[in-house]
């Protein structure tokens, strides 16, 4: 089950530096540095959304309306800060760490512990389940190359015309996706 994820804080830096982006764009002036910085962030966000995992270290909060068979979270996991839920009395309860387990890897799933299920007294309200956790960054050379292609496309095509991101960047990102069945 997927939820709504918001960033609490970011502690890592973007996989592509301003200097790398400027080298890709073949520019040596500083007047567009702020704009290029925006494009770097936009390219990272696009890649993270396509891949389903984080490219920089950050703290996240994901909310769900209820517990499902598992909860999908953005990885790769550093640590889980807390798993809380609102019960039928509207009281917020924190699950003990022995009440859940996680998968490892770039995409993360949170499961109930093997000998117990999720609590039965979860209120069915928006945001009833809240998971706070930290993730590590994981950017390979394929991801960096895809980001550089996206940054180039954004810089060279500054209008808002209907177009797709470069095909090569999608192919590079598709090679990095984890497919869970």
mmCIF file of C-alpha atoms in Angstrom:
data_model
loop_
_atom_site.group_PDB
_atom_site.id
_atom_site.type_symbol
_atom_site.label_atom_id
_atom_site.label_comp_id
_atom_site.label_asym_id
_atom_site.label_seq_id
_atom_site.Cartn_x
_atom_site.Cartn_y
_atom_site.Cartn_z
ATOM 1 C CA UNK A 1 0.000 0.000 0.000
ATOM 2 C CA UNK A 2 1.393 3.378 -1.004
ATOM 3 C CA UNK A 3 0.905 6.471 1.061
ATOM 4 C CA UNK A 4 1.613 10.183 0.895
ATOM 5 C CA UNK A 5 5.268 11.026 1.575
ATOM 6 C CA UNK A 6 6.604 14.383 2.675
ATOM 7 C CA UNK A 7 10.190 15.415 3.270
ATOM 8 C CA UNK A 8 10.959 16.445 6.846
ATOM 9 C CA UNK A 9 14.572 17.384 6.126
ATOM 10 C CA UNK A 10 17.344 16.698 3.620
ATOM 11 C CA UNK A 11 20.849 16.085 4.883
ATOM 12 C CA UNK A 12 22.522 14.929 1.687
ATOM 13 C CA UNK A 13 23.609 16.859 -1.370
ATOM 14 C CA UNK A 14 22.371 16.390 -4.915
ATOM 15 C CA UNK A 15 24.184 13.665 -6.877
ATOM 16 C CA UNK A 16 25.045 16.178 -9.620
ATOM 17 C CA UNK A 17 27.032 19.247 -8.589
ATOM 18 C CA UNK A 18 26.680 22.691 -10.116
ATOM 19 C CA UNK A 19 30.159 22.296 -11.653
ATOM 20 C CA UNK A 20 29.179 18.973 -13.281
ATOM 21 C CA UNK A 21 25.964 20.461 -14.652
ATOM 22 C CA UNK A 22 27.802 23.488 -16.054
ATOM 23 C CA UNK A 23 30.383 21.208 -17.692
ATOM 24 C CA UNK A 24 27.547 19.196 -19.267
ATOM 25 C CA UNK A 25 25.934 22.419 -20.509
ATOM 26 C CA UNK A 26 29.309 23.714 -21.744
ATOM 27 C CA UNK A 27 28.932 27.053 -20.018
ATOM 28 C CA UNK A 28 31.571 28.941 -18.041
ATOM 29 C CA UNK A 29 29.622 31.979 -16.818
ATOM 30 C CA UNK A 30 27.851 32.383 -13.481
ATOM 31 C CA UNK A 31 24.695 34.305 -14.375
ATOM 32 C CA UNK A 32 22.553 31.148 -14.709
ATOM 33 C CA UNK A 33 23.852 29.351 -11.586
ATOM 34 C CA UNK A 34 20.610 29.776 -9.616
ATOM 35 C CA UNK A 35 18.540 28.540 -12.566
ATOM 36 C CA UNK A 36 20.813 25.530 -13.052
ATOM 37 C CA UNK A 37 20.492 24.782 -9.325
ATOM 38 C CA UNK A 38 16.718 24.675 -9.744
ATOM 39 C CA UNK A 39 17.096 22.311 -12.694
ATOM 40 C CA UNK A 40 19.407 20.040 -10.665
ATOM 41 C CA UNK A 41 16.775 19.757 -7.922
ATOM 42 C CA UNK A 42 13.998 19.220 -10.471
ATOM 43 C CA UNK A 43 15.995 16.487 -12.227
ATOM 44 C CA UNK A 44 16.661 14.724 -8.904
ATOM 45 C CA UNK A 45 12.995 14.904 -7.913
ATOM 46 C CA UNK A 46 11.960 13.560 -11.329
ATOM 47 C CA UNK A 47 14.433 10.681 -11.072
ATOM 48 C CA UNK A 48 13.353 9.824 -7.514
ATOM 49 C CA UNK A 49 9.705 9.740 -8.572
ATOM 50 C CA UNK A 50 10.517 7.490 -11.546
ATOM 51 C CA UNK A 51 12.761 5.165 -9.542
ATOM 52 C CA UNK A 52 10.816 5.031 -6.276
ATOM 53 C CA UNK A 53 13.889 5.467 -4.088
ATOM 54 C CA UNK A 54 15.874 8.358 -2.696
ATOM 55 C CA UNK A 55 19.000 9.750 -4.309
ATOM 56 C CA UNK A 56 20.007 11.846 -1.264
ATOM 57 C CA UNK A 57 19.907 11.238 2.486
ATOM 58 C CA UNK A 58 16.754 12.631 4.064
ATOM 59 C CA UNK A 59 14.159 12.236 6.789
ATOM 60 C CA UNK A 60 10.668 11.362 5.560
ATOM 61 C CA UNK A 61 7.147 11.001 6.871
ATOM 62 C CA UNK A 62 4.699 8.760 5.020
ATOM 63 C CA UNK A 63 1.016 8.637 5.953
ATOM 64 C CA UNK A 64 -1.506 5.917 5.131
ATOM 65 C CA UNK A 65 -5.252 5.696 5.729
ATOM 66 C CA UNK A 66 -4.902 2.202 7.207
ATOM 67 C CA UNK A 67 -2.527 -0.730 7.482
ATOM 68 C CA UNK A 68 -2.413 -2.902 4.380
ATOM 69 C CA UNK A 69 -0.658 -6.242 3.894
ATOM 70 C CA UNK A 70 2.497 -4.113 3.729
ATOM 71 C CA UNK A 71 3.339 -0.425 3.568
ATOM 72 C CA UNK A 72 5.538 0.804 0.673
ATOM 73 C CA UNK A 73 8.153 3.342 1.686
ATOM 74 C CA UNK A 74 10.935 5.130 -0.170
ATOM 75 C CA UNK A 75 14.332 3.498 0.441
ATOM 76 C CA UNK A 76 17.132 2.723 0.882
ATOM 77 C CA UNK A 77 16.422 2.601 4.610
ATOM 78 C CA UNK A 78 18.777 4.037 7.182
ATOM 79 C CA UNK A 79 16.426 3.701 10.171
ATOM 80 C CA UNK A 80 12.781 3.869 11.182
ATOM 81 C CA UNK A 81 12.149 6.617 13.702
ATOM 82 C CA UNK A 82 8.568 5.641 14.542
ATOM 83 C CA UNK A 83 5.443 3.838 13.352
ATOM 84 C CA UNK A 84 2.328 5.430 14.844
ATOM 85 C CA UNK A 85 -1.371 4.939 14.283
ATOM 86 C CA UNK A 86 -4.604 6.520 15.413
ATOM 87 C CA UNK A 87 -6.848 3.972 17.108
ATOM 88 C CA UNK A 88 -10.655 3.879 17.125
ATOM 89 C CA UNK A 89 -10.662 6.138 20.224
ATOM 90 C CA UNK A 90 -8.555 8.647 18.233
ATOM 91 C CA UNK A 91 -5.555 8.024 20.496
ATOM 92 C CA UNK A 92 -2.135 8.014 18.830
ATOM 93 C CA UNK A 93 -0.247 4.798 19.598
ATOM 94 C CA UNK A 94 3.375 4.039 18.756
ATOM 95 C CA UNK A 95 4.181 0.503 17.648
ATOM 96 C CA UNK A 96 7.097 -1.204 19.365
ATOM 97 C CA UNK A 97 9.945 -2.114 17.032
ATOM 98 C CA UNK A 98 9.235 -5.835 17.507
ATOM 99 C CA UNK A 99 5.763 -5.352 15.961
ATOM 100 C CA UNK A 100 7.073 -4.706 12.442
ATOM 101 C CA UNK A 101 9.851 -5.728 10.097
ATOM 102 C CA UNK A 102 11.220 -4.280 6.858
ATOM 103 C CA UNK A 103 12.708 -5.432 3.611
ATOM 104 C CA UNK A 104 16.085 -4.155 2.538
ATOM 105 C CA UNK A 105 17.118 -2.538 -0.704
ATOM 106 C CA UNK A 106 16.214 0.576 -2.626
ATOM 107 C CA UNK A 107 12.484 0.058 -2.311
ATOM 108 C CA UNK A 108 11.295 -0.613 1.166
ATOM 109 C CA UNK A 109 8.301 -2.487 2.490
ATOM 110 C CA UNK A 110 7.105 -2.467 6.073
ATOM 111 C CA UNK A 111 5.379 -5.674 7.222
ATOM 112 C CA UNK A 112 3.830 -6.776 10.499
ATOM 113 C CA UNK A 113 6.138 -9.001 12.545
ATOM 114 C CA UNK A 114 5.841 -12.616 11.443
ATOM 115 C CA UNK A 115 4.012 -13.830 14.559
ATOM 116 C CA UNK A 116 1.546 -10.954 14.738
ATOM 117 C CA UNK A 117 -0.562 -8.890 12.359
ATOM 118 C CA UNK A 118 -1.209 -5.186 12.323
ATOM 119 C CA UNK A 119 -3.301 -3.807 15.196
ATOM 120 C CA UNK A 120 -7.068 -4.343 14.826
ATOM 121 C CA UNK A 121 -8.113 -1.059 16.408
ATOM 122 C CA UNK A 122 -6.916 1.332 13.683
ATOM 123 C CA UNK A 123 -9.328 4.164 12.947
ATOM 124 C CA UNK A 124 -10.258 4.397 9.281
ATOM 125 C CA UNK A 125 -9.466 8.088 8.819
ATOM 126 C CA UNK A 126 -7.113 9.886 6.444
ATOM 127 C CA UNK A 127 -3.555 9.709 7.745
ATOM 128 C CA UNK A 128 -4.368 7.140 10.450
ATOM 129 C CA UNK A 129 -0.935 5.505 10.075
ATOM 130 C CA UNK A 130 2.256 7.597 10.148
ATOM 131 C CA UNK A 131 5.753 6.241 9.533
ATOM 132 C CA UNK A 132 8.755 8.494 10.133
ATOM 133 C CA UNK A 133 12.098 7.246 8.858
ATOM 134 C CA UNK A 134 15.438 8.227 7.372
ATOM 135 C CA UNK A 135 16.833 7.063 4.056
ATOM 136 C CA UNK A 136 20.278 6.958 2.526
ATOM 137 C CA UNK A 137 21.092 8.373 -0.873
ATOM 138 C CA UNK A 138 21.807 5.952 -3.701
ATOM 139 C CA UNK A 139 22.853 7.486 -7.013
ATOM 140 C CA UNK A 140 24.764 5.391 -9.522
ATOM 141 C CA UNK A 141 26.580 6.680 -12.594
ATOM 142 C CA UNK A 142 23.481 5.799 -14.682
ATOM 143 C CA UNK A 143 21.346 8.017 -12.470
ATOM 144 C CA UNK A 144 23.860 10.868 -12.655
ATOM 145 C CA UNK A 145 23.982 10.554 -16.448
ATOM 146 C CA UNK A 146 20.174 10.610 -16.624
ATOM 147 C CA UNK A 147 20.084 13.691 -14.410
ATOM 148 C CA UNK A 148 22.606 15.466 -16.634
ATOM 149 C CA UNK A 149 20.501 14.700 -19.727
ATOM 150 C CA UNK A 150 17.365 16.011 -18.002
ATOM 151 C CA UNK A 151 19.175 19.153 -16.824
ATOM 152 C CA UNK A 152 20.369 19.755 -20.400
ATOM 153 C CA UNK A 153 16.838 19.337 -21.736
ATOM 154 C CA UNK A 154 15.407 21.737 -19.150
ATOM 155 C CA UNK A 155 18.125 24.336 -19.777
ATOM 156 C CA UNK A 156 17.897 24.205 -23.567
ATOM 157 C CA UNK A 157 14.077 24.095 -23.700
ATOM 158 C CA UNK A 158 12.925 26.753 -21.266
ATOM 159 C CA UNK A 159 9.372 27.004 -22.527
ATOM 160 C CA UNK A 160 6.505 24.928 -21.144
ATOM 161 C CA UNK A 161 5.701 23.123 -24.373
ATOM 162 C CA UNK A 162 4.311 19.620 -24.276
ATOM 163 C CA UNK A 163 7.247 17.256 -24.544
ATOM 164 C CA UNK A 164 8.755 14.245 -22.895
ATOM 165 C CA UNK A 165 12.010 13.898 -21.074
ATOM 166 C CA UNK A 166 14.895 12.537 -23.145
ATOM 167 C CA UNK A 167 14.493 8.885 -24.109
ATOM 168 C CA UNK A 168 18.080 8.102 -23.106
ATOM 169 C CA UNK A 169 17.487 9.331 -19.547
ATOM 170 C CA UNK A 170 14.430 7.100 -19.197
ATOM 171 C CA UNK A 171 16.390 4.089 -20.444
ATOM 172 C CA UNK A 172 19.211 4.831 -17.996
ATOM 173 C CA UNK A 173 16.736 5.141 -15.124
ATOM 174 C CA UNK A 174 14.834 2.005 -16.135
ATOM 175 C CA UNK A 175 18.077 0.033 -15.747
ATOM 176 C CA UNK A 176 18.214 1.158 -12.093
ATOM 177 C CA UNK A 177 14.611 0.416 -11.130
ATOM 178 C CA UNK A 178 13.873 -2.444 -8.775
ATOM 179 C CA UNK A 179 10.979 -4.558 -9.867
ATOM 180 C CA UNK A 180 9.222 -6.271 -6.992
ATOM 181 C CA UNK A 181 6.729 -8.982 -7.758
#
